[in-house]
Amino acid sequence: MDTTVALNFFWESFWIGRRVREHATPGDEALLHLFLIRRGRDPGFAAYAAGEAFVDDRAKDVFRTALADALTEDCRDLAGAGSGAYLWRRYLGLLDAGDVHGARLVETMLGTTAEDGYLAPPVAAGEEISRSFWEKQEKHAVMLGVRYPDLYFEAPYLRELPGTLISPADLEITAFAFETLKNLLGGTTPPGDAGTFERFINDAGAVLALLWFAGKSYDEEAAILNRTYPFTLGEETLDRFVAIFDDYETLLEEAAGLVKRGFVEEAETVYAYTVLHSGDPALHHTCYENLAVLFREEGEYGRAGDCAERALAIRKRAPDSDPYLVALGEKSLSESLYLQGHAMRAADLIARALAAADRLSPEKAASLLWAVASSFRRTDRFEEEYAVLTRILEEGCEGEAADAAMARLFSMDQYARADGSFDLAGLAAVEDRRRYLDFFGKGAALLQAFQFDRAIAFFERALAISRDVDLLRNIAIAHRLYGSVETAREYFGMVLAERPADVFSLIHLGLLTAGVEGERLIRQGIAAAVRDRMDLALVLYPLVRDAVAGDSIVDTIDRFGDLPAQDGVRALYYLGAATILADLGFSSEAETCYRKALKANPPSRVRGLVLRNMGVLAAGAGALKRAASLLDQARRYAPEDPTVWHRLAGVQAALGDAAGAAAAAREAARLLPARAGYGCERDLRAAKETAAPPSTDDPVAAELVAAGERLIEREECAHHALSAYAAALERIGGGEETPFAAESYAEALSERSRLFALFGRS
């Protein structure tokens, strides 16, 4: 049995139970979901929330109850059927019990996952409020009650964000969760170890923290979200992890993830702890080898050499030592020694590694040679690198190493001179660019994790390599988020000194500058954006964000809207501002700005965009007839815009106009055939026009058919749609199972028609 599956069942059970029993408002849901996003991005906040949750007996009692409810359904699914099977069974159970509202809540969770990896709080399927409306409400709640960092809005729902990292409170909660699960299962512990560190910590720790958070009032939740806490990783924390899981391998997996996300200090702590407390030489080798890499990156070549020496010694002492792995160890130590200035011993080691390639299989030889060549590249020994890469191709090796060698040789040939030498300065500049991008990427990852001081440190390391204007702007924004206003102004000033018309710097600096000078900078930025035909919805975001934080949104926007009407400039300004307002959930203010855009007498193309967005806003509010009218007007002004036809198809389908929806979907696919989603929509509308859903007197079967029609709208939910049709057939056919199979969306639509035809025979 997989313990993680059981905890995931709790997760889904909690959302279902909370929504069915309490009917949380969109604002409450917004804060709950934002709490999970914040907890996932900010390790210090996660540690604080977990610690507070663990001392809350009420939260632990709710956890026990919800987990028990999930397990009483059917423990067999814990063996690996997955949460989809569990949700489907709950869905059918709620229907049988006559709870259509509850069933529709579960329906929205079948195949629907939020962009950050958490299940979105469900909204009842078939009801007026859509998921897009919920997302806008989330942002609205943030703007009104939580002064969350700008980054959340500038890059919402970013994938691959750092998960909750190790904290003592998380580990206590995990131990409590496992003990609870064991008691519910009759005193036995499910087999299996940690699996992956992050899954267990998030599942066991976040659920209790979530229950604790959900029990607070709106004002208390907003106050909690505004807190920040320091994060540390110490020996006591790691002791608790090992006591619970007895699993050093998972610790090392997490350490590798920490490195990728920029948390190098925490990773080094994990490696050092494993060396001190684990008795496994293989784990020691991994730790020393990785520490050598990290220390080399930090310029601590002596420590890197010491770790590489230890790693190689462990590898040589291993029974039946693999020559390939020994050669890789020699390569690693050679690199560290070369950087320390011990060129002679470094040369001996690398020569032994190269000689070992002659005794290896072609595949391993190519891999080893590529590793040696990469070491030469990192240490700016490009002529030696070229010779090793050439050897890979001369020996007829195949696979990824050979492909990489070919690509690198092609790149290096651009720096070759007629006499056979290389432009070494040019190649060194390329390698510096690689290091620059590495530092920049780590800084960006840390910025997304709200580790502003560390992000700034990596950005500054990148700045030491290249004084790139875009990097200067990113450092300025990082300082603004960190609260270093004067430093932010200084960096924005550097950007503008080199690029006087940098739009984003002008607007950000204008918002940091009071009075007339601030307004002048903002106006200058808007004028430059208009001149360069930039997307004003992106450009105006900082301005609109500050406006909604105040009391007079439209008045603030109007202050900078005195632009010329020619070429639709003023209309584009209000269109951009309205788009941001709509995205943040300020529907009334967005409608006002859209109307101001129309009054500015825009050209046909811009008018079409405004009407399209107004139609989308109306559809999100459930005013389908008004949405259809607005989108039809947009179609007349912008007949070549596939997005207008796409939106129109969805609204017409919601109104029951199958033929009109099919025609609009076909036109969207014709105008943009490369967009796969438009093609699927065209096929779906054609299928619905050809085969209408059957009617039945059985209310549960009728609800299943209606659910299938909702689920089939999304390609990834097609299997669940077919399951719903088949379940309806089983009900009216006396319980006889109806098999179906579909490998693609087209096959699913074909199966839909076949299943519908069977209704007439039942």
Short mmCIF file of C-alpha atoms in Angstrom, two decimals, residues 98-398:
data_model
loop_
_atom_site.label_atom_id
_atom_site.label_comp_id
_atom_site.label_asym_id
_atom_site.label_seq_id
_atom_site.Cartn_x
_atom_site.Cartn_y
_atom_site.Cartn_z
CA GLY A 98 -29.27 11.90 -4.35
CA ASP A 99 -26.64 14.55 -3.62
CA VAL A 100 -26.33 16.07 -7.10
CA HIS A 101 -24.60 19.20 -5.80
CA GLY A 102 -21.92 17.16 -4.04
CA ALA A 103 -21.52 14.93 -7.09
CA ARG A 104 -20.95 17.94 -9.32
CA LEU A 105 -18.27 19.21 -6.98
CA VAL A 106 -16.44 15.91 -7.31
CA GLU A 107 -16.97 16.03 -11.08
CA THR A 108 -14.95 19.23 -11.35
CA MET A 109 -12.02 17.47 -9.68
CA LEU A 110 -11.87 14.58 -12.13
CA GLY A 111 -8.85 15.43 -14.22
CA THR A 112 -8.74 19.08 -13.12
CA THR A 113 -5.49 20.15 -11.45
CA ALA A 114 -4.40 23.66 -10.61
CA GLU A 115 -1.31 24.98 -12.41
CA ASP A 116 0.87 24.80 -9.30
CA GLY A 117 0.15 21.09 -8.79
CA TYR A 118 -2.48 21.39 -6.07
CA LEU A 119 -6.06 20.38 -6.70
CA ALA A 120 -8.12 23.51 -7.18
CA PRO A 121 -10.98 24.03 -4.73
CA PRO A 122 -13.92 22.78 -6.80
CA VAL A 123 -16.81 24.81 -8.16
CA ALA A 124 -20.00 22.91 -8.87
CA ALA A 125 -20.12 21.73 -12.50
CA GLY A 126 -23.06 23.02 -14.53
CA GLU A 127 -23.46 26.09 -12.31
CA GLU A 128 -22.94 29.72 -13.23
CA ILE A 129 -19.56 30.28 -11.53
CA SER A 130 -16.75 28.99 -13.71
CA ARG A 131 -13.21 28.06 -12.74
CA SER A 132 -11.91 31.16 -14.54
CA PHE A 133 -14.24 33.24 -12.40
CA TRP A 134 -12.86 31.52 -9.29
CA GLU A 135 -9.31 32.35 -10.35
CA LYS A 136 -10.28 36.00 -10.79
CA GLN A 137 -11.87 35.98 -7.37
CA GLU A 138 -8.63 34.63 -5.95
CA LYS A 139 -6.68 37.50 -7.43
CA HIS A 140 -9.36 39.94 -6.31
CA ALA A 141 -9.11 38.67 -2.74
CA VAL A 142 -5.36 39.06 -2.88
CA MET A 143 -5.57 42.63 -4.07
CA LEU A 144 -8.14 43.62 -1.46
CA GLY A 145 -6.94 41.79 1.62
CA VAL A 146 -3.40 40.53 1.14
CA ARG A 147 -0.52 42.74 0.12
CA TYR A 148 1.20 39.86 -1.60
CA PRO A 149 4.48 40.43 -3.51
CA ASP A 150 4.15 41.75 -7.04
CA LEU A 151 5.83 38.61 -8.31
CA TYR A 152 2.68 36.60 -7.73
CA PHE A 153 0.90 38.63 -10.36
CA GLU A 154 3.78 39.12 -12.76
CA ALA A 155 4.32 35.35 -13.01
CA PRO A 156 1.33 33.50 -11.50
CA TYR A 157 1.16 29.71 -11.23
CA LEU A 158 4.74 29.11 -12.25
CA ARG A 159 5.58 25.45 -12.66
CA GLU A 160 8.46 23.68 -10.90
CA LEU A 161 8.45 26.00 -7.92
CA PRO A 162 10.34 24.88 -4.85
CA GLY A 163 8.22 22.58 -2.73
CA THR A 164 7.98 22.82 1.01
CA LEU A 165 11.44 22.16 2.39
CA ILE A 166 12.46 20.31 5.52
CA SER A 167 11.31 21.78 8.83
CA PRO A 168 11.02 20.18 12.28
CA ALA A 169 7.29 20.93 12.44
CA ASP A 170 6.69 19.27 9.07
CA LEU A 171 8.43 16.15 10.29
CA GLU A 172 6.40 16.04 13.51
CA ILE A 173 3.22 16.33 11.45
CA THR A 174 4.41 13.57 9.15
CA ALA A 175 5.07 11.27 12.09
CA PHE A 176 1.61 12.07 13.47
CA ALA A 177 0.01 11.40 10.08
CA PHE A 178 1.72 8.03 9.71
CA GLU A 179 0.73 7.02 13.24
CA THR A 180 -2.88 8.02 12.55
CA LEU A 181 -2.88 6.03 9.33
CA LYS A 182 -1.43 2.98 11.10
CA ASN A 183 -4.15 3.14 13.77
CA LEU A 184 -6.88 3.45 11.13
CA LEU A 185 -5.48 0.37 9.38
CA GLY A 186 -5.60 -1.81 12.48
CA GLY A 187 -2.17 -1.11 13.89
CA THR A 188 -0.13 -2.04 10.81
CA THR A 189 2.12 0.33 8.92
CA PRO A 190 1.71 0.30 5.13
CA PRO A 191 4.75 -1.07 3.30
CA GLY A 192 7.06 1.24 1.41
CA ASP A 193 9.46 4.02 2.33
CA ALA A 194 9.41 7.73 1.66
CA GLY A 195 9.27 7.29 -2.10
CA THR A 196 10.02 10.92 -2.76
CA PHE A 197 10.74 13.33 0.05
CA GLU A 198 8.64 16.20 -1.20
CA ARG A 199 5.46 14.17 -1.75
CA PHE A 200 5.44 12.92 1.82
CA ILE A 201 6.31 16.20 3.46
CA ASN A 202 3.70 18.08 1.45
CA ASP A 203 1.00 15.45 1.92
CA ALA A 204 1.54 14.91 5.64
CA GLY A 205 2.48 18.47 6.61
CA ALA A 206 0.38 20.61 4.34
CA VAL A 207 -2.92 18.91 5.13
CA LEU A 208 -2.73 19.74 8.83
CA ALA A 209 -1.46 23.24 8.14
CA LEU A 210 -4.32 23.71 5.70
CA LEU A 211 -6.91 22.63 8.28
CA TRP A 212 -5.38 24.99 10.79
CA PHE A 213 -5.46 27.85 8.29
CA ALA A 214 -9.00 27.08 7.12
CA GLY A 215 -10.28 27.41 10.67
CA LYS A 216 -9.22 31.05 10.88
CA SER A 217 -11.32 34.10 10.07
CA TYR A 218 -10.79 36.06 6.86
CA ASP A 219 -8.81 38.78 8.66
CA GLU A 220 -6.69 36.21 10.52
CA GLU A 221 -5.92 34.39 7.26
CA ALA A 222 -4.89 37.64 5.58
CA ALA A 223 -2.61 38.48 8.52
CA ILE A 224 -1.00 35.02 8.38
CA LEU A 225 -0.29 35.40 4.68
CA ASN A 226 1.48 38.69 5.29
CA ARG A 227 4.06 37.13 7.63
CA THR A 228 7.55 36.05 6.65
CA TYR A 229 9.84 33.83 8.70
CA PRO A 230 13.49 32.79 8.45
CA PHE A 231 14.27 29.28 7.33
CA THR A 232 17.06 27.09 8.63
CA LEU A 233 18.01 23.49 8.07
CA GLY A 234 19.81 21.89 10.98
CA GLU A 235 20.95 18.52 12.30
CA GLU A 236 17.91 18.13 14.54
CA THR A 237 15.60 18.41 11.56
CA LEU A 238 17.51 15.80 9.60
CA ASP A 239 17.59 13.50 12.63
CA ARG A 240 13.80 13.54 12.70
CA PHE A 241 13.58 12.83 9.00
CA VAL A 242 15.81 9.77 9.26
CA ALA A 243 13.95 8.59 12.37
CA ILE A 244 10.66 8.65 10.46
CA PHE A 245 11.73 7.32 7.09
CA ASP A 246 15.12 5.64 7.61
CA ASP A 247 15.85 6.81 4.09
CA TYR A 248 19.08 8.64 3.20
CA GLU A 249 18.54 8.08 -0.53
CA THR A 250 15.48 10.33 -0.50
CA LEU A 251 17.45 12.97 1.39
CA LEU A 252 20.03 12.97 -1.40
CA GLU A 253 17.30 13.22 -4.04
CA GLU A 254 15.96 16.29 -2.28
CA ALA A 255 19.46 17.75 -2.02
CA ALA A 256 19.81 17.53 -5.81
CA GLY A 257 16.51 19.38 -6.15
CA LEU A 258 17.71 22.03 -3.72
CA VAL A 259 20.78 22.66 -5.88
CA LYS A 260 18.68 23.10 -9.01
CA ARG A 261 16.50 25.64 -7.22
CA GLY A 262 19.46 27.62 -5.88
CA PHE A 263 19.38 26.41 -2.25
CA VAL A 264 23.02 25.38 -2.29
CA GLU A 265 23.73 25.93 1.41
CA GLU A 266 20.88 23.61 2.41
CA ALA A 267 22.10 20.96 -0.03
CA GLU A 268 25.61 21.09 1.43
CA THR A 269 24.12 20.60 4.88
CA VAL A 270 22.28 17.47 3.71
CA TYR A 271 25.46 16.05 2.14
CA ALA A 272 27.55 16.71 5.24
CA TYR A 273 24.90 15.17 7.50
CA THR A 274 24.71 12.03 5.36
CA VAL A 275 28.49 11.59 5.49
CA LEU A 276 28.48 11.91 9.29
CA HIS A 277 25.52 9.66 10.03
CA SER A 278 25.23 7.12 7.23
CA GLY A 279 27.51 4.10 7.18
CA ASP A 280 27.03 3.36 3.49
CA PRO A 281 30.20 4.05 1.44
CA ALA A 282 28.13 4.42 -1.74
CA LEU A 283 26.19 7.29 -0.14
CA HIS A 284 29.46 8.82 1.08
CA HIS A 285 30.81 8.70 -2.46
CA THR A 286 27.74 10.52 -3.81
CA CYS A 287 27.98 13.20 -1.14
CA TYR A 288 31.71 13.84 -1.59
CA GLU A 289 31.39 13.93 -5.38
CA ASN A 290 28.52 16.43 -5.25
CA LEU A 291 30.25 18.55 -2.64
CA ALA A 292 33.29 18.70 -4.91
CA VAL A 293 31.11 20.09 -7.70
CA LEU A 294 29.46 22.67 -5.44
CA PHE A 295 32.76 23.84 -3.93
CA ARG A 296 34.28 24.19 -7.43
CA GLU A 297 31.34 26.38 -8.46
CA GLU A 298 31.92 28.54 -5.39
CA GLY A 299 35.64 28.88 -6.13
CA GLU A 300 36.70 26.89 -3.03
CA TYR A 301 39.10 24.70 -5.00
CA GLY A 302 40.96 23.32 -1.97
CA ARG A 303 37.77 21.97 -0.39
CA ALA A 304 36.64 20.72 -3.80
CA GLY A 305 39.89 18.80 -4.24
CA ASP A 306 39.65 17.27 -0.78
CA CYS A 307 36.11 16.02 -1.45
CA ALA A 308 37.00 14.72 -4.91
CA GLU A 309 40.01 12.88 -3.40
CA ARG A 310 37.78 11.19 -0.82
CA ALA A 311 35.20 10.24 -3.44
CA LEU A 312 37.85 8.64 -5.65
CA ALA A 313 39.34 6.71 -2.73
CA ILE A 314 35.92 5.26 -1.86
CA ARG A 315 35.35 4.27 -5.48
CA LYS A 316 38.72 2.51 -5.74
CA ARG A 317 38.13 0.54 -2.52
CA ALA A 318 34.75 -0.72 -3.67
CA PRO A 319 34.56 -4.48 -4.48
CA ASP A 320 34.62 -5.12 -8.23
CA SER A 321 35.30 -1.43 -8.81
CA ASP A 322 33.93 -0.23 -12.15
CA PRO A 323 36.76 1.25 -14.33
CA TYR A 324 34.28 3.69 -15.86
CA LEU A 325 33.30 5.14 -12.46
CA VAL A 326 36.93 5.25 -11.33
CA ALA A 327 37.84 7.19 -14.48
CA LEU A 328 35.03 9.69 -13.81
CA GLY A 329 36.41 10.16 -10.29
CA GLU A 330 39.88 10.78 -11.68
CA LYS A 331 38.44 13.35 -14.07
CA SER A 332 36.68 15.15 -11.21
CA LEU A 333 39.78 15.25 -9.01
CA SER A 334 41.91 16.36 -11.96
CA GLU A 335 39.66 19.35 -12.54
CA SER A 336 39.88 20.48 -8.92
CA LEU A 337 43.67 20.05 -8.83
CA TYR A 338 44.09 22.00 -12.09
CA LEU A 339 42.09 24.89 -10.63
CA GLN A 340 44.34 24.82 -7.54
CA GLY A 341 47.42 25.12 -9.76
CA HIS A 342 48.60 21.49 -9.42
CA ALA A 343 48.92 21.05 -13.18
CA MET A 344 51.29 18.04 -13.21
CA ARG A 345 49.18 15.71 -11.05
CA ALA A 346 46.02 16.95 -12.81
CA ALA A 347 47.55 15.98 -16.17
CA ASP A 348 48.47 12.50 -14.90
CA LEU A 349 44.94 11.86 -13.67
CA ILE A 350 43.26 13.04 -16.85
CA ALA A 351 45.66 10.92 -18.94
CA ARG A 352 44.64 7.84 -16.91
CA ALA A 353 40.98 8.65 -17.42
CA LEU A 354 41.48 8.98 -21.18
CA ALA A 355 43.41 5.71 -21.31
CA ALA A 356 40.55 3.95 -19.51
CA ALA A 357 38.26 4.80 -22.43
CA ASP A 358 40.15 2.24 -24.57
CA ARG A 359 39.03 -0.55 -22.22
CA LEU A 360 35.35 0.40 -22.08
CA SER A 361 32.36 -0.37 -24.28
CA PRO A 362 31.74 2.22 -27.03
CA GLU A 363 28.75 3.65 -25.14
CA LYS A 364 30.62 4.09 -21.85
CA ALA A 365 33.71 5.34 -23.65
CA ALA A 366 31.73 8.07 -25.38
CA SER A 367 30.12 9.09 -22.08
CA LEU A 368 33.52 9.25 -20.35
CA LEU A 369 35.10 11.22 -23.17
CA TRP A 370 32.23 13.71 -23.14
CA ALA A 371 32.72 14.18 -19.38
CA VAL A 372 36.45 14.82 -19.91
CA ALA A 373 35.73 17.26 -22.73
CA SER A 374 33.24 19.10 -20.50
CA SER A 375 35.90 19.39 -17.79
CA PHE A 376 38.29 20.93 -20.32
CA ARG A 377 35.56 23.37 -21.39
CA ARG A 378 34.81 24.48 -17.83
CA THR A 379 38.50 25.22 -17.27
CA ASP A 380 38.94 27.09 -20.58
CA ARG A 381 41.23 24.41 -22.11
CA PHE A 382 39.45 24.53 -25.45
CA GLU A 383 42.11 22.98 -27.68
CA GLU A 384 42.23 19.89 -25.45
CA GLU A 385 38.43 19.83 -25.47
CA TYR A 386 38.36 19.90 -29.27
CA ALA A 387 40.77 16.95 -29.48
CA VAL A 388 38.66 14.80 -27.14
CA LEU A 389 35.42 15.67 -28.95
CA THR A 390 37.03 14.73 -32.25
CA ARG A 391 38.09 11.39 -30.76
CA ILE A 392 34.41 10.63 -29.93
CA LEU A 393 33.46 10.99 -33.58
CA GLU A 394 36.56 9.24 -34.94
CA GLU A 395 35.78 6.15 -32.88
CA GLY A 396 32.32 5.92 -34.44
CA CYS A 397 30.43 6.26 -31.16
CA GLU A 398 26.67 6.73 -31.29
#
